[in-house]
């Protein structure tokens, strides 16, 4: 991308961030949790399902294994599978959660690691899951590129990449100010909220979108005004 185009995109990204902050000041993680282990488990469970559905099974799961990692590490995978059955793929999920807890107990002293390298070494934990935990529980600014964030990055003209890691790199480049990371974790929560409420995969509601004037994908004159003001 030419320097002038990159500069324009960065200016638009800053305007987007400011407008999102005004629109969704209280955006937060939708997965219910009380600690890092619960969020890690919930995020692993959220693969191929929704946060809302995960929230329907985790209360029973955490009540059944109340002392966190040790109890779940010693659990019968079939018993865990029965609890998470409503999410589908229950056998795989049950086995995965027991292996995850076992790894934390025997490799990390029962504590959730606070760095990405160790987190992604655990069963079922990828880069996206690690970033959710690091950003929400350990205060590490982290970009979580889920389906919503990836879709909005493309529509908003922030990234034309197709892989989560490449999209993450573009977001990091445009949402960094004076060499310092902005609050990437909260930014992702705000983008996800917009994606869920307005910028749907099918039929985005551009007429009520707070970012319409900043979005090159919006119809009509909405983004024309923005293009003029940001040039």
mmCIF file of C-alpha atoms in Angstrom:
data_model
loop_
_atom_site.group_PDB
_atom_site.id
_atom_site.type_symbol
_atom_site.label_atom_id
_atom_site.label_comp_id
_atom_site.label_asym_id
_atom_site.label_seq_id
_atom_site.Cartn_x
_atom_site.Cartn_y
_atom_site.Cartn_z
ATOM 1 C CA UNK A 1 0.000 0.000 0.000
ATOM 2 C CA UNK A 2 1.464 3.433 -0.960
ATOM 3 C CA UNK A 3 2.420 5.670 1.967
ATOM 4 C CA UNK A 4 -0.333 8.182 1.156
ATOM 5 C CA UNK A 5 -2.989 5.471 1.078
ATOM 6 C CA UNK A 6 -1.693 3.951 4.311
ATOM 7 C CA UNK A 7 -1.754 7.371 5.946
ATOM 8 C CA UNK A 8 -5.354 7.946 4.865
ATOM 9 C CA UNK A 9 -6.351 4.523 6.157
ATOM 10 C CA UNK A 10 -4.674 5.226 9.488
ATOM 11 C CA UNK A 11 -6.516 8.537 9.815
ATOM 12 C CA UNK A 12 -9.784 6.808 9.069
ATOM 13 C CA UNK A 13 -8.943 4.051 11.586
ATOM 14 C CA UNK A 14 -8.425 6.663 14.290
ATOM 15 C CA UNK A 15 -11.751 8.283 13.485
ATOM 16 C CA UNK A 16 -13.414 4.858 13.558
ATOM 17 C CA UNK A 17 -11.890 4.094 16.937
ATOM 18 C CA UNK A 18 -13.079 7.383 18.408
ATOM 19 C CA UNK A 19 -16.615 6.935 17.105
ATOM 20 C CA UNK A 20 -16.797 3.355 18.359
ATOM 21 C CA UNK A 21 -15.678 4.534 21.799
ATOM 22 C CA UNK A 22 -18.540 7.019 21.906
ATOM 23 C CA UNK A 23 -21.065 4.487 20.598
ATOM 24 C CA UNK A 24 -20.059 1.502 22.738
ATOM 25 C CA UNK A 25 -18.282 2.881 25.826
ATOM 26 C CA UNK A 26 -19.098 -0.202 27.900
ATOM 27 C CA UNK A 27 -18.332 -2.943 25.360
ATOM 28 C CA UNK A 28 -16.906 -6.009 27.058
ATOM 29 C CA UNK A 29 -16.287 -9.722 26.653
ATOM 30 C CA UNK A 30 -19.577 -11.553 26.099
ATOM 31 C CA UNK A 31 -18.317 -14.829 27.576
ATOM 32 C CA UNK A 32 -19.233 -15.006 31.258
ATOM 33 C CA UNK A 33 -16.285 -15.785 33.497
ATOM 34 C CA UNK A 34 -14.866 -15.071 36.934
ATOM 35 C CA UNK A 35 -11.203 -15.777 36.318
ATOM 36 C CA UNK A 36 -8.675 -16.564 33.613
ATOM 37 C CA UNK A 37 -9.296 -20.311 33.674
ATOM 38 C CA UNK A 38 -13.040 -19.907 33.178
ATOM 39 C CA UNK A 39 -12.487 -17.517 30.282
ATOM 40 C CA UNK A 40 -9.948 -19.881 28.716
ATOM 41 C CA UNK A 41 -12.390 -22.791 28.927
ATOM 42 C CA UNK A 42 -15.287 -20.699 27.631
ATOM 43 C CA UNK A 43 -13.246 -19.400 24.699
ATOM 44 C CA UNK A 44 -12.129 -22.906 23.729
ATOM 45 C CA UNK A 45 -15.778 -23.968 23.832
ATOM 46 C CA UNK A 46 -16.819 -21.039 21.637
ATOM 47 C CA UNK A 47 -15.200 -22.559 18.551
ATOM 48 C CA UNK A 48 -17.918 -23.319 15.963
ATOM 49 C CA UNK A 49 -20.694 -21.940 18.149
ATOM 50 C CA UNK A 50 -21.797 -18.634 19.671
ATOM 51 C CA UNK A 51 -20.838 -16.965 22.927
ATOM 52 C CA UNK A 52 -24.498 -16.930 23.931
ATOM 53 C CA UNK A 53 -24.735 -20.709 23.614
ATOM 54 C CA UNK A 54 -21.495 -21.206 25.524
ATOM 55 C CA UNK A 55 -22.938 -19.121 28.359
ATOM 56 C CA UNK A 56 -25.796 -21.613 28.686
ATOM 57 C CA UNK A 57 -23.500 -24.534 29.569
ATOM 58 C CA UNK A 58 -20.583 -23.009 31.475
ATOM 59 C CA UNK A 59 -22.506 -22.337 34.733
ATOM 60 C CA UNK A 60 -23.149 -26.072 35.155
ATOM 61 C CA UNK A 61 -19.635 -26.943 34.022
ATOM 62 C CA UNK A 62 -17.955 -24.629 36.524
ATOM 63 C CA UNK A 63 -20.350 -25.627 39.319
ATOM 64 C CA UNK A 64 -19.583 -29.315 38.712
ATOM 65 C CA UNK A 65 -15.817 -28.704 38.832
ATOM 66 C CA UNK A 66 -15.603 -25.835 41.343
ATOM 67 C CA UNK A 67 -11.908 -25.996 42.200
ATOM 68 C CA UNK A 68 -11.002 -25.078 38.659
ATOM 69 C CA UNK A 69 -8.162 -26.929 36.997
ATOM 70 C CA UNK A 70 -7.584 -29.825 39.374
ATOM 71 C CA UNK A 71 -11.137 -31.138 39.333
ATOM 72 C CA UNK A 72 -11.535 -30.797 35.595
ATOM 73 C CA UNK A 73 -8.144 -32.411 34.976
ATOM 74 C CA UNK A 74 -9.294 -35.458 36.975
ATOM 75 C CA UNK A 75 -12.757 -35.599 35.387
ATOM 76 C CA UNK A 76 -14.130 -38.384 33.224
ATOM 77 C CA UNK A 77 -14.268 -36.933 29.682
ATOM 78 C CA UNK A 78 -17.665 -38.586 29.185
ATOM 79 C CA UNK A 79 -19.076 -36.625 32.127
ATOM 80 C CA UNK A 80 -17.716 -33.373 30.712
ATOM 81 C CA UNK A 81 -19.078 -34.282 27.288
ATOM 82 C CA UNK A 82 -22.545 -34.717 28.742
ATOM 83 C CA UNK A 83 -22.493 -31.173 30.113
ATOM 84 C CA UNK A 84 -21.299 -29.547 26.896
ATOM 85 C CA UNK A 85 -23.518 -31.708 24.674
ATOM 86 C CA UNK A 86 -25.804 -28.778 23.664
ATOM 87 C CA UNK A 87 -22.848 -27.183 21.860
ATOM 88 C CA UNK A 88 -22.283 -30.156 19.561
ATOM 89 C CA UNK A 89 -19.052 -32.088 19.016
ATOM 90 C CA UNK A 90 -19.402 -33.048 22.669
ATOM 91 C CA UNK A 91 -16.927 -35.944 22.698
ATOM 92 C CA UNK A 92 -14.171 -33.843 21.175
ATOM 93 C CA UNK A 93 -14.967 -30.934 23.460
ATOM 94 C CA UNK A 94 -15.060 -33.093 26.583
ATOM 95 C CA UNK A 95 -11.723 -34.753 25.836
ATOM 96 C CA UNK A 96 -10.183 -31.416 24.903
ATOM 97 C CA UNK A 97 -11.231 -29.680 28.123
ATOM 98 C CA UNK A 98 -9.846 -32.446 30.328
ATOM 99 C CA UNK A 99 -6.560 -32.367 28.397
ATOM 100 C CA UNK A 100 -6.465 -28.586 28.674
ATOM 101 C CA UNK A 101 -6.919 -28.654 32.447
ATOM 102 C CA UNK A 102 -4.396 -31.471 32.787
ATOM 103 C CA UNK A 103 -1.835 -29.457 30.863
ATOM 104 C CA UNK A 104 -2.320 -26.443 33.121
ATOM 105 C CA UNK A 105 -2.026 -28.567 36.265
ATOM 106 C CA UNK A 106 1.024 -30.578 35.288
ATOM 107 C CA UNK A 107 2.927 -28.062 33.184
ATOM 108 C CA UNK A 108 2.048 -24.721 34.761
ATOM 109 C CA UNK A 109 1.322 -25.507 38.412
ATOM 110 C CA UNK A 110 -2.420 -25.098 38.022
ATOM 111 C CA UNK A 111 -2.182 -21.475 36.861
ATOM 112 C CA UNK A 112 -3.166 -20.189 33.428
ATOM 113 C CA UNK A 113 -0.010 -18.998 31.623
ATOM 114 C CA UNK A 114 0.281 -15.268 31.077
ATOM 115 C CA UNK A 115 2.080 -15.347 27.752
ATOM 116 C CA UNK A 116 0.998 -16.390 24.271
ATOM 117 C CA UNK A 117 3.739 -18.956 23.692
ATOM 118 C CA UNK A 118 2.700 -21.074 26.659
ATOM 119 C CA UNK A 119 -1.007 -20.584 26.085
ATOM 120 C CA UNK A 120 -0.935 -21.834 22.501
ATOM 121 C CA UNK A 121 0.978 -24.927 23.628
ATOM 122 C CA UNK A 122 -2.158 -26.115 25.446
ATOM 123 C CA UNK A 123 -4.765 -28.376 23.771
ATOM 124 C CA UNK A 124 -7.425 -26.436 21.896
ATOM 125 C CA UNK A 125 -5.747 -23.053 22.348
ATOM 126 C CA UNK A 126 -4.837 -21.060 19.257
ATOM 127 C CA UNK A 127 -3.658 -17.512 18.777
ATOM 128 C CA UNK A 128 -7.173 -16.038 18.897
ATOM 129 C CA UNK A 129 -8.044 -17.825 22.144
ATOM 130 C CA UNK A 130 -4.741 -16.795 23.700
ATOM 131 C CA UNK A 131 -5.405 -13.165 22.804
ATOM 132 C CA UNK A 132 -8.863 -13.252 24.395
ATOM 133 C CA UNK A 133 -7.365 -14.401 27.698
ATOM 134 C CA UNK A 134 -4.318 -12.132 27.575
ATOM 135 C CA UNK A 135 -6.374 -9.067 26.773
ATOM 136 C CA UNK A 136 -9.257 -9.602 29.179
ATOM 137 C CA UNK A 137 -7.520 -11.188 32.153
ATOM 138 C CA UNK A 138 -3.891 -10.089 32.088
ATOM 139 C CA UNK A 139 -4.054 -6.594 30.636
ATOM 140 C CA UNK A 140 -2.007 -7.393 27.542
ATOM 141 C CA UNK A 141 -3.278 -5.325 24.564
ATOM 142 C CA UNK A 142 -4.416 -7.990 22.112
ATOM 143 C CA UNK A 143 -6.192 -8.056 18.757
ATOM 144 C CA UNK A 144 -8.701 -10.884 18.465
ATOM 145 C CA UNK A 145 -9.639 -11.459 14.840
ATOM 146 C CA UNK A 146 -12.873 -13.426 14.926
ATOM 147 C CA UNK A 147 -15.433 -13.557 12.114
ATOM 148 C CA UNK A 148 -16.917 -10.182 13.084
ATOM 149 C CA UNK A 149 -13.593 -8.356 13.313
ATOM 150 C CA UNK A 150 -12.393 -9.872 10.048
ATOM 151 C CA UNK A 151 -15.596 -8.892 8.252
ATOM 152 C CA UNK A 152 -15.549 -5.318 9.567
ATOM 153 C CA UNK A 153 -11.847 -4.857 8.816
ATOM 154 C CA UNK A 154 -12.628 -5.615 5.166
ATOM 155 C CA UNK A 155 -15.780 -3.498 4.929
ATOM 156 C CA UNK A 156 -14.149 -0.545 6.657
ATOM 157 C CA UNK A 157 -11.206 -0.710 4.281
ATOM 158 C CA UNK A 158 -8.672 -1.387 7.037
ATOM 159 C CA UNK A 159 -7.480 -4.689 5.577
ATOM 160 C CA UNK A 160 -7.864 -6.546 2.308
ATOM 161 C CA UNK A 161 -6.243 -9.692 3.690
ATOM 162 C CA UNK A 162 -8.040 -13.019 4.063
ATOM 163 C CA UNK A 163 -6.228 -14.761 6.933
ATOM 164 C CA UNK A 164 -6.693 -13.820 10.612
ATOM 165 C CA UNK A 165 -2.967 -13.263 11.181
ATOM 166 C CA UNK A 166 -2.602 -10.978 8.153
ATOM 167 C CA UNK A 167 -5.722 -9.030 9.157
ATOM 168 C CA UNK A 168 -4.309 -8.739 12.676
ATOM 169 C CA UNK A 169 -1.095 -7.241 11.293
ATOM 170 C CA UNK A 170 -3.042 -4.630 9.315
ATOM 171 C CA UNK A 171 -5.143 -3.703 12.325
ATOM 172 C CA UNK A 172 -2.023 -3.405 14.461
ATOM 173 C CA UNK A 173 -0.433 -1.095 11.906
ATOM 174 C CA UNK A 174 -3.412 1.248 11.652
ATOM 175 C CA UNK A 175 -4.536 1.221 15.282
ATOM 176 C CA UNK A 176 -1.131 2.103 16.741
ATOM 177 C CA UNK A 177 -0.411 5.713 17.676
ATOM 178 C CA UNK A 178 3.057 7.205 17.954
ATOM 179 C CA UNK A 179 4.527 3.747 18.349
ATOM 180 C CA UNK A 180 2.139 2.880 21.185
ATOM 181 C CA UNK A 181 -0.648 0.310 21.078
ATOM 182 C CA UNK A 182 -4.135 1.680 21.581
ATOM 183 C CA UNK A 183 -6.560 -0.346 23.679
ATOM 184 C CA UNK A 184 -6.761 -3.162 21.172
ATOM 185 C CA UNK A 185 -8.738 -5.443 23.489
ATOM 186 C CA UNK A 186 -11.577 -2.960 23.947
ATOM 187 C CA UNK A 187 -11.419 -1.999 20.269
ATOM 188 C CA UNK A 188 -12.146 -5.611 19.320
ATOM 189 C CA UNK A 189 -15.066 -5.781 21.747
ATOM 190 C CA UNK A 190 -16.513 -2.677 20.116
ATOM 191 C CA UNK A 191 -16.041 -4.021 16.603
ATOM 192 C CA UNK A 192 -17.625 -7.332 17.629
ATOM 193 C CA UNK A 193 -20.593 -5.515 19.171
ATOM 194 C CA UNK A 194 -21.104 -3.522 15.970
ATOM 195 C CA UNK A 195 -20.833 -6.720 13.935
ATOM 196 C CA UNK A 196 -23.429 -8.482 16.040
ATOM 197 C CA UNK A 197 -25.886 -5.610 16.259
ATOM 198 C CA UNK A 198 -25.600 -3.766 12.938
ATOM 199 C CA UNK A 199 -22.928 -4.849 10.460
ATOM 200 C CA UNK A 200 -24.288 -8.351 9.916
ATOM 201 C CA UNK A 201 -22.700 -10.817 7.523
ATOM 202 C CA UNK A 202 -25.869 -10.710 5.461
ATOM 203 C CA UNK A 203 -27.599 -7.368 5.090
ATOM 204 C CA UNK A 204 -25.624 -4.780 7.076
ATOM 205 C CA UNK A 205 -27.875 -2.024 8.420
ATOM 206 C CA UNK A 206 -25.879 0.868 6.974
ATOM 207 C CA UNK A 207 -28.726 3.329 7.511
ATOM 208 C CA UNK A 208 -28.312 3.091 11.302
ATOM 209 C CA UNK A 209 -24.586 2.383 11.471
ATOM 210 C CA UNK A 210 -22.541 4.922 13.476
ATOM 211 C CA UNK A 211 -19.602 4.329 11.115
ATOM 212 C CA UNK A 212 -21.486 4.811 7.826
ATOM 213 C CA UNK A 213 -19.764 8.123 7.067
ATOM 214 C CA UNK A 214 -16.373 6.493 7.595
ATOM 215 C CA UNK A 215 -17.073 3.284 5.705
ATOM 216 C CA UNK A 216 -16.087 2.864 2.048
ATOM 217 C CA UNK A 217 -18.586 0.008 1.770
ATOM 218 C CA UNK A 218 -21.581 2.116 2.814
ATOM 219 C CA UNK A 219 -23.970 3.065 -0.008
ATOM 220 C CA UNK A 220 -24.799 6.525 -1.268
ATOM 221 C CA UNK A 221 -23.313 9.777 -0.064
ATOM 222 C CA UNK A 222 -22.590 8.576 3.475
ATOM 223 C CA UNK A 223 -18.942 7.796 2.912
ATOM 224 C CA UNK A 224 -18.408 10.570 0.354
ATOM 225 C CA UNK A 225 -18.503 13.151 3.114
ATOM 226 C CA UNK A 226 -15.967 11.146 5.072
ATOM 227 C CA UNK A 227 -13.639 10.755 2.107
ATOM 228 C CA UNK A 228 -13.576 14.519 1.706
ATOM 229 C CA UNK A 229 -13.003 15.247 5.392
ATOM 230 C CA UNK A 230 -10.205 12.685 5.748
ATOM 231 C CA UNK A 231 -8.311 13.498 2.554
#
